[in-house]
Short mmCIF file of C-alpha atoms in Angstrom, two decimals:
data_model
loop_
_atom_site.label_atom_id
_atom_site.label_comp_id
_atom_site.label_asym_id
_atom_site.label_seq_id
_atom_site.Cartn_x
_atom_site.Cartn_y
_atom_site.Cartn_z
CA MET X 1 -13.89 -9.13 -6.62
CA GLU X 2 -10.52 -7.46 -7.78
CA THR X 3 -8.22 -8.91 -5.11
CA LEU X 4 -8.91 -11.95 -3.01
CA PHE X 5 -7.04 -12.22 0.37
CA VAL X 6 -6.28 -16.04 1.35
CA THR X 7 -5.40 -15.72 4.85
CA ARG X 8 -5.54 -19.38 6.04
CA ASN X 9 -3.91 -22.32 5.12
CA ALA X 10 -5.38 -23.61 1.83
CA THR X 11 -5.30 -25.81 -0.89
CA LEU X 12 -5.77 -24.03 -4.43
CA ARG X 13 -6.87 -25.86 -7.60
CA GLN X 14 -8.19 -25.52 -11.13
CA HIS X 15 -11.77 -27.09 -11.34
CA GLU X 16 -12.78 -26.67 -14.94
CA ASN X 17 -12.88 -23.14 -15.43
CA THR X 18 -12.81 -22.03 -11.62
CA LEU X 19 -10.73 -21.38 -8.71
CA SER X 20 -11.23 -23.90 -6.11
CA ILE X 21 -10.06 -23.23 -2.76
CA MET X 22 -10.17 -25.87 0.21
CA ILE X 23 -9.61 -24.70 3.77
CA ASP X 24 -10.23 -27.11 6.68
CA GLY X 25 -12.09 -29.48 4.55
CA ARG X 26 -14.34 -26.93 3.10
CA LYS X 27 -14.22 -26.08 -0.68
CA ARG X 28 -15.20 -22.80 -2.17
CA SER X 29 -15.22 -22.15 -5.81
CA LEU X 30 -15.13 -18.97 -7.82
CA PRO X 31 -15.22 -17.91 -11.67
CA ILE X 32 -11.76 -17.27 -12.67
CA GLU X 33 -12.78 -14.13 -14.37
CA ALA X 34 -14.15 -12.74 -10.90
CA VAL X 35 -10.62 -12.38 -9.74
CA GLY X 36 -7.89 -10.35 -10.77
CA HIS X 37 -5.42 -10.74 -7.76
CA LEU X 38 -4.87 -13.56 -5.35
CA VAL X 39 -2.91 -12.81 -2.37
CA LEU X 40 -1.63 -15.73 -0.27
CA LEU X 41 -1.10 -14.56 3.47
CA GLY X 42 -0.99 -18.11 4.90
CA GLU X 43 0.89 -21.28 3.73
CA SER X 44 -0.72 -22.76 0.54
CA ARG X 45 -0.46 -25.60 -1.82
CA LEU X 46 -1.12 -25.10 -5.77
CA ASN X 47 0.13 -26.69 -9.08
CA SER X 48 1.21 -25.65 -12.28
CA ARG X 49 -2.31 -26.22 -13.54
CA LEU X 50 -3.64 -23.05 -11.45
CA LEU X 51 -0.85 -21.06 -12.53
CA THR X 52 -1.72 -21.83 -16.26
CA LEU X 53 -5.23 -20.84 -15.61
CA CYS X 54 -4.09 -17.58 -13.79
CA GLY X 55 -1.79 -16.89 -16.59
CA LYS X 56 -4.47 -17.45 -19.23
CA HIS X 57 -6.98 -14.98 -17.67
CA GLY X 58 -4.53 -12.40 -16.34
CA VAL X 59 -4.76 -13.05 -12.73
CA ARG X 60 -1.40 -11.95 -10.54
CA LEU X 61 -0.56 -14.00 -7.44
CA SER X 62 1.35 -12.43 -4.58
CA VAL X 63 2.87 -14.56 -1.82
CA PHE X 64 3.48 -13.07 1.75
CA ASP X 65 5.95 -14.81 4.21
CA TYR X 66 5.25 -15.76 7.80
CA TYR X 67 6.34 -12.13 8.94
CA GLY X 68 4.15 -10.36 6.75
CA TYR X 69 5.91 -9.47 3.86
CA CYS X 70 5.40 -9.70 0.21
CA LYS X 71 8.21 -11.96 -1.09
CA GLY X 72 7.26 -12.72 -4.58
CA SER X 73 4.61 -12.87 -7.23
CA PHE X 74 3.36 -14.89 -10.55
CA GLU X 75 3.22 -12.49 -13.04
CA PRO X 76 0.92 -13.20 -16.00
CA LEU X 77 2.27 -12.32 -19.56
CA ASP X 78 2.12 -8.70 -20.70
CA ARG X 79 -0.51 -8.77 -22.66
CA ASN X 80 -0.28 -4.92 -23.66
CA PRO X 81 3.33 -4.22 -24.09
CA ALA X 82 4.07 -0.48 -25.03
CA GLY X 83 7.99 0.04 -25.75
CA MET X 84 7.48 3.39 -26.37
CA VAL X 85 6.08 4.26 -22.93
CA LYS X 86 9.14 2.45 -21.30
CA LEU X 87 11.65 4.23 -23.60
CA LYS X 88 9.95 7.72 -22.60
CA GLN X 89 9.92 6.53 -19.02
CA ALA X 90 13.74 5.69 -19.13
CA GLU X 91 14.26 9.09 -20.73
CA LEU X 92 12.31 10.98 -17.87
CA LEU X 93 14.66 8.68 -14.98
CA LEU X 94 17.76 10.07 -16.98
CA ASP X 95 16.66 13.64 -17.07
CA GLU X 96 17.34 14.43 -13.34
CA ARG X 97 15.33 17.88 -13.35
CA LYS X 98 12.19 15.95 -14.58
CA ARG X 99 12.85 12.71 -12.45
CA ILE X 100 13.33 14.96 -9.46
CA ALA X 101 10.11 17.24 -10.11
CA VAL X 102 7.99 13.90 -10.19
CA ALA X 103 9.83 12.67 -6.95
CA ARG X 104 9.15 16.06 -4.96
CA GLU X 105 5.31 15.50 -6.29
CA ILE X 106 5.29 12.03 -4.45
CA VAL X 107 6.55 13.10 -1.18
CA ARG X 108 4.63 16.30 -1.40
CA GLY X 109 1.49 14.03 -1.76
CA ALA X 110 2.52 11.72 1.16
CA ALA X 111 3.30 14.63 3.39
CA HIS X 112 -0.03 16.31 2.61
CA ASN X 113 -1.91 13.14 3.44
CA MET X 114 0.01 12.64 6.72
CA LEU X 115 -0.90 16.32 7.62
CA ALA X 116 -4.32 15.89 6.48
CA ASN X 117 -4.81 12.89 9.08
CA LEU X 118 -3.61 14.92 11.99
CA ARG X 119 -5.65 17.78 11.08
CA TYR X 120 -8.57 15.76 11.16
CA TYR X 121 -8.20 15.02 14.74
CA HIS X 122 -7.11 18.39 15.49
CA TYR X 123 -10.18 19.95 14.22
CA ARG X 124 -12.34 17.49 16.32
CA GLY X 125 -10.62 18.73 19.61
CA ILE X 126 -7.00 17.27 20.07
CA LYS X 127 -5.32 20.44 20.52
CA ALA X 128 -2.01 18.45 21.36
CA LEU X 129 -1.47 17.95 17.62
CA GLY X 130 -1.27 21.70 16.99
CA ASP X 131 2.47 21.89 17.33
CA ILE X 132 3.45 18.96 15.70
CA ILE X 133 1.12 20.08 12.52
CA THR X 134 2.95 23.34 12.63
CA LYS X 135 6.57 21.84 12.49
CA MET X 136 5.52 19.34 9.77
CA GLN X 137 4.33 22.41 7.79
CA ARG X 138 7.65 23.92 8.21
CA LEU X 139 9.47 21.02 7.20
CA MET X 140 7.27 20.57 3.98
CA ASP X 141 8.64 23.91 2.88
CA LYS X 142 12.03 22.21 2.23
CA ILE X 143 10.42 19.68 -0.26
CA GLY X 144 10.67 22.15 -3.21
CA LYS X 145 14.29 22.73 -2.50
CA ALA X 146 15.21 19.21 -2.48
CA ASP X 147 17.63 18.29 -5.45
CA SER X 148 18.27 14.66 -4.81
CA SER X 149 16.35 11.47 -3.75
CA PRO X 150 18.36 10.88 -0.78
CA THR X 151 17.65 14.46 0.52
CA LEU X 152 13.83 13.99 -0.31
CA MET X 153 14.00 10.71 1.62
CA GLY X 154 15.54 12.23 4.34
CA ILE X 155 12.79 14.93 4.60
CA GLU X 156 10.15 12.24 4.35
CA GLY X 157 11.87 10.30 7.37
CA ASN X 158 11.81 13.54 9.29
CA LEU X 159 8.10 14.16 8.47
CA HIS X 160 7.20 10.39 9.75
CA GLU X 161 8.96 10.89 12.70
CA LEU X 162 7.00 13.79 13.48
CA TYR X 163 3.88 12.38 12.30
CA TYR X 164 4.27 9.11 14.40
CA SER X 165 5.01 11.25 17.52
CA GLY X 166 1.27 12.65 17.31
CA TRP X 167 -0.21 9.23 17.28
CA ARG X 168 -0.47 8.78 21.00
CA HIS X 169 -2.59 11.98 21.22
CA ILE X 170 -5.23 10.06 19.14
CA ASP X 171 -5.60 7.26 21.06
CA PRO X 172 -3.28 5.67 24.13
CA ALA X 173 -3.23 2.46 22.19
CA LEU X 174 -1.21 4.42 19.66
CA ASP X 175 1.51 5.16 21.79
CA PHE X 176 4.16 2.90 20.00
CA THR X 177 7.24 4.75 18.86
CA PRO X 178 10.10 4.43 17.99
CA ARG X 179 9.19 2.93 14.48
CA VAL X 180 10.60 -0.51 14.39
CA ARG X 181 10.31 -2.45 11.00
CA ARG X 182 11.86 -5.65 10.58
CA PRO X 183 10.88 -7.31 12.79
CA PRO X 184 8.10 -5.19 14.34
CA ASN X 185 8.16 -5.09 18.12
CA ASN X 186 4.79 -4.22 19.22
CA PRO X 187 0.91 -4.37 17.69
CA VAL X 188 1.17 -0.88 16.14
CA ASN X 189 4.41 -1.39 14.51
CA CYS X 190 3.26 -4.64 13.27
CA LEU X 191 -0.15 -3.33 11.74
CA ILE X 192 1.90 -0.41 9.97
CA SER X 193 4.28 -2.89 8.51
CA PHE X 194 1.52 -5.45 7.28
CA LEU X 195 -0.76 -2.80 5.97
CA ASN X 196 1.96 -1.12 4.32
CA GLN X 197 2.72 -4.38 2.36
CA LEU X 198 -0.94 -4.70 1.40
CA THR X 199 -0.85 -1.43 -0.12
CA TYR X 200 2.19 -1.88 -1.88
CA THR X 201 0.94 -5.14 -3.18
CA VAL X 202 -2.30 -3.71 -4.39
CA THR X 203 -0.62 -0.49 -5.99
CA ARG X 204 1.78 -3.13 -7.83
CA HIS X 205 -1.42 -4.74 -9.30
CA GLU X 206 -3.15 -1.55 -10.28
CA THR X 207 0.10 -0.24 -11.69
CA SER X 208 0.31 -3.23 -14.08
CA LYS X 209 -2.92 -2.33 -15.62
CA THR X 210 -0.93 0.65 -17.27
CA HIS X 211 2.03 0.50 -19.75
CA LEU X 212 4.74 1.71 -16.91
CA GLU X 213 7.75 -0.39 -16.39
CA GLU X 214 7.52 -1.29 -12.66
CA THR X 215 11.33 -1.41 -11.89
CA PHE X 216 11.90 2.08 -13.24
CA SER X 217 11.35 4.28 -10.13
CA VAL X 218 11.79 8.23 -9.43
CA LEU X 219 12.01 8.27 -5.68
CA HIS X 220 13.16 4.78 -4.29
CA ALA X 221 16.34 3.62 -6.02
CA PRO X 222 15.56 1.09 -8.45
CA GLY X 223 16.61 -2.34 -7.03
CA HIS X 224 16.91 -6.00 -8.05
CA GLY X 225 14.11 -8.22 -7.57
CA ARG X 226 11.59 -5.61 -6.41
CA ALA X 227 8.83 -3.17 -8.32
CA SER X 228 10.27 -0.01 -6.81
CA LEU X 229 7.83 2.20 -8.84
CA SER X 230 4.87 0.58 -6.98
CA LEU X 231 6.92 1.75 -3.60
CA ASP X 232 6.91 5.26 -5.03
CA LEU X 233 3.32 5.28 -5.87
CA SER X 234 2.18 3.65 -2.79
CA GLU X 235 3.64 6.43 -0.71
CA PRO X 236 0.56 8.89 -0.87
CA PHE X 237 -1.74 6.03 -0.15
CA LYS X 238 -0.08 4.65 2.94
CA PRO X 239 -1.40 7.18 5.28
CA VAL X 240 -5.07 7.28 3.67
CA LEU X 241 -5.09 3.38 3.64
CA ALA X 242 -3.17 1.84 6.36
CA ASP X 243 -2.85 4.81 8.83
CA MET X 244 -6.40 5.81 8.80
CA LEU X 245 -7.34 2.05 9.13
CA ILE X 246 -5.30 1.76 12.05
CA PHE X 247 -6.81 4.73 13.70
CA ARG X 248 -10.14 3.32 13.25
CA MET X 249 -9.54 0.07 14.74
CA ALA X 250 -7.75 1.69 17.93
CA ARG X 251 -10.36 4.01 18.56
CA ARG X 252 -13.02 1.59 18.00
CA LYS X 253 -11.37 -0.92 20.26
CA MET X 254 -11.48 -3.50 17.57
CA LEU X 255 -7.98 -4.96 18.15
CA GLY X 256 -7.99 -8.17 20.08
CA ASP X 257 -5.42 -9.87 21.98
CA ASN X 258 -5.68 -12.96 19.67
CA TRP X 259 -4.73 -10.94 16.81
CA PHE X 260 -1.01 -10.65 17.77
CA SER X 261 1.55 -13.13 18.87
CA ILE X 262 4.56 -11.64 20.86
CA ASN X 263 7.67 -13.79 21.38
CA GLN X 264 11.07 -12.71 22.10
CA GLY X 265 10.21 -9.10 21.20
CA VAL X 266 8.86 -10.06 17.80
CA CYS X 267 5.10 -9.32 17.40
CA LEU X 268 3.28 -10.63 14.36
CA LEU X 269 -0.17 -11.18 13.20
CA THR X 270 -1.77 -14.46 14.06
CA GLU X 271 -4.08 -16.11 11.48
CA THR X 272 -6.97 -14.57 13.11
CA GLY X 273 -5.36 -11.22 13.03
CA ARG X 274 -4.19 -11.52 9.30
CA ARG X 275 -8.15 -12.45 8.51
CA HIS X 276 -9.63 -9.44 10.33
CA VAL X 277 -7.04 -7.10 9.29
CA SER X 278 -7.09 -8.02 5.62
CA GLU X 279 -11.02 -8.08 5.51
CA LEU X 280 -11.15 -4.42 6.94
CA PHE X 281 -8.17 -3.36 4.30
CA THR X 282 -10.58 -4.77 1.41
CA GLN X 283 -13.54 -2.83 2.70
CA ARG X 284 -11.30 0.45 2.97
CA LEU X 285 -9.99 -0.09 -0.31
CA GLU X 286 -13.32 -0.04 -1.99
CA GLU X 287 -14.71 2.87 0.05
CA GLN X 288 -15.59 5.99 -1.99
CA TYR X 289 -13.95 9.27 -2.30
CA SER X 290 -14.76 11.97 -4.59
CA GLY X 291 -16.74 9.45 -6.74
CA HIS X 292 -14.16 6.72 -6.98
CA SER X 293 -12.83 3.85 -4.59
CA PHE X 294 -9.68 4.27 -3.15
CA ARG X 295 -8.44 1.44 -5.50
CA GLN X 296 -9.50 3.42 -8.38
CA TRP X 297 -7.43 6.33 -7.15
CA ILE X 298 -4.44 4.15 -7.29
CA TYR X 299 -4.97 3.29 -10.66
CA ARG X 300 -5.53 6.95 -11.58
CA GLU X 301 -2.34 7.72 -9.91
CA ALA X 302 -0.41 5.30 -12.13
CA LEU X 303 -2.14 6.59 -15.16
CA GLY X 304 -1.20 10.17 -14.00
CA LEU X 305 2.34 9.09 -13.98
CA GLU X 306 2.16 7.54 -17.43
CA ARG X 307 0.51 10.67 -18.91
CA GLN X 308 3.32 12.42 -17.35
CA VAL X 309 6.07 10.30 -19.14
CA LEU X 310 4.14 10.74 -22.41
CA GLU X 311 4.31 14.58 -21.95
CA VAL X 312 0.50 14.65 -22.08
CA SER X 313 -0.14 16.26 -18.68
CA GLU X 314 1.67 16.97 -15.55
CA TYR X 315 1.70 14.38 -12.74
CA GLU X 316 -0.24 15.27 -9.56
CA SER X 317 -0.17 12.89 -6.80
CA PHE X 318 -3.35 12.00 -4.68
CA LYS X 319 -4.13 14.48 -2.02
CA ARG X 320 -7.19 14.04 0.40
CA ARG X 321 -8.78 16.94 1.73
CA ALA X 322 -7.33 18.27 4.78
#
């Protein structure tokens, strides 16, 4: 169990060399070696002894707020530091030609996977997606000509607008546009925001297994207090992990009314919703694709960027079969 999602209010403690989780008077104990990443989605209580145990065994702890956004984490000490990699990574960022080439490849991967999602349903008879696919293909031609991050982000934004406009053809329950983020205003916007945050959190955990500096990003502007490199590397995986899972839930009529709470135009997942969605996300993360789980593909993505930084091989973003 690489990532453990705690979706309900819980008390977490160290018991000898195990992680003890108490929920509604029921206790569950896990060997600390079996957990690599602990994600707290509800209100939880813990103490410094537990953090010491997590630090000793290299367990990352991520904390989500009431609105479903990752707000902080406990980071174990870097056990395998590599100053040379960070220096080479800084060199890549300062070389505008090299940096923008990597940024283009990230956007190209995200665009490819968005297009692959629509093609999947177009091939299965949803002909209304044809015109949207054509427009997205034309827009993708501009990626190779973009010479700055703002331009790339603008192209990506336009691609998303087209992409989201096709969702209503996949299932009536997916007619949600426009995209509203903070706070989300309907169940689909809520699911997109929550699942994107889960994808980012897992990407950050997998990136930590490499020697890359998490604040040195190539597409998103490096910011204070955030792992912006994980924002970059999660882009190609959001269509594959988050969006395809939303399609699956909608088409299989899995979304229950008790999954969401809507109050004054703000839509949030309930405790029940968080539990079901995080369980489905965990299953999706471990699904096999071309011989590897999607979690392993995220790690390979980060490793691919590290090889680019060290000039061992050229970075190529993850692209699912169309």
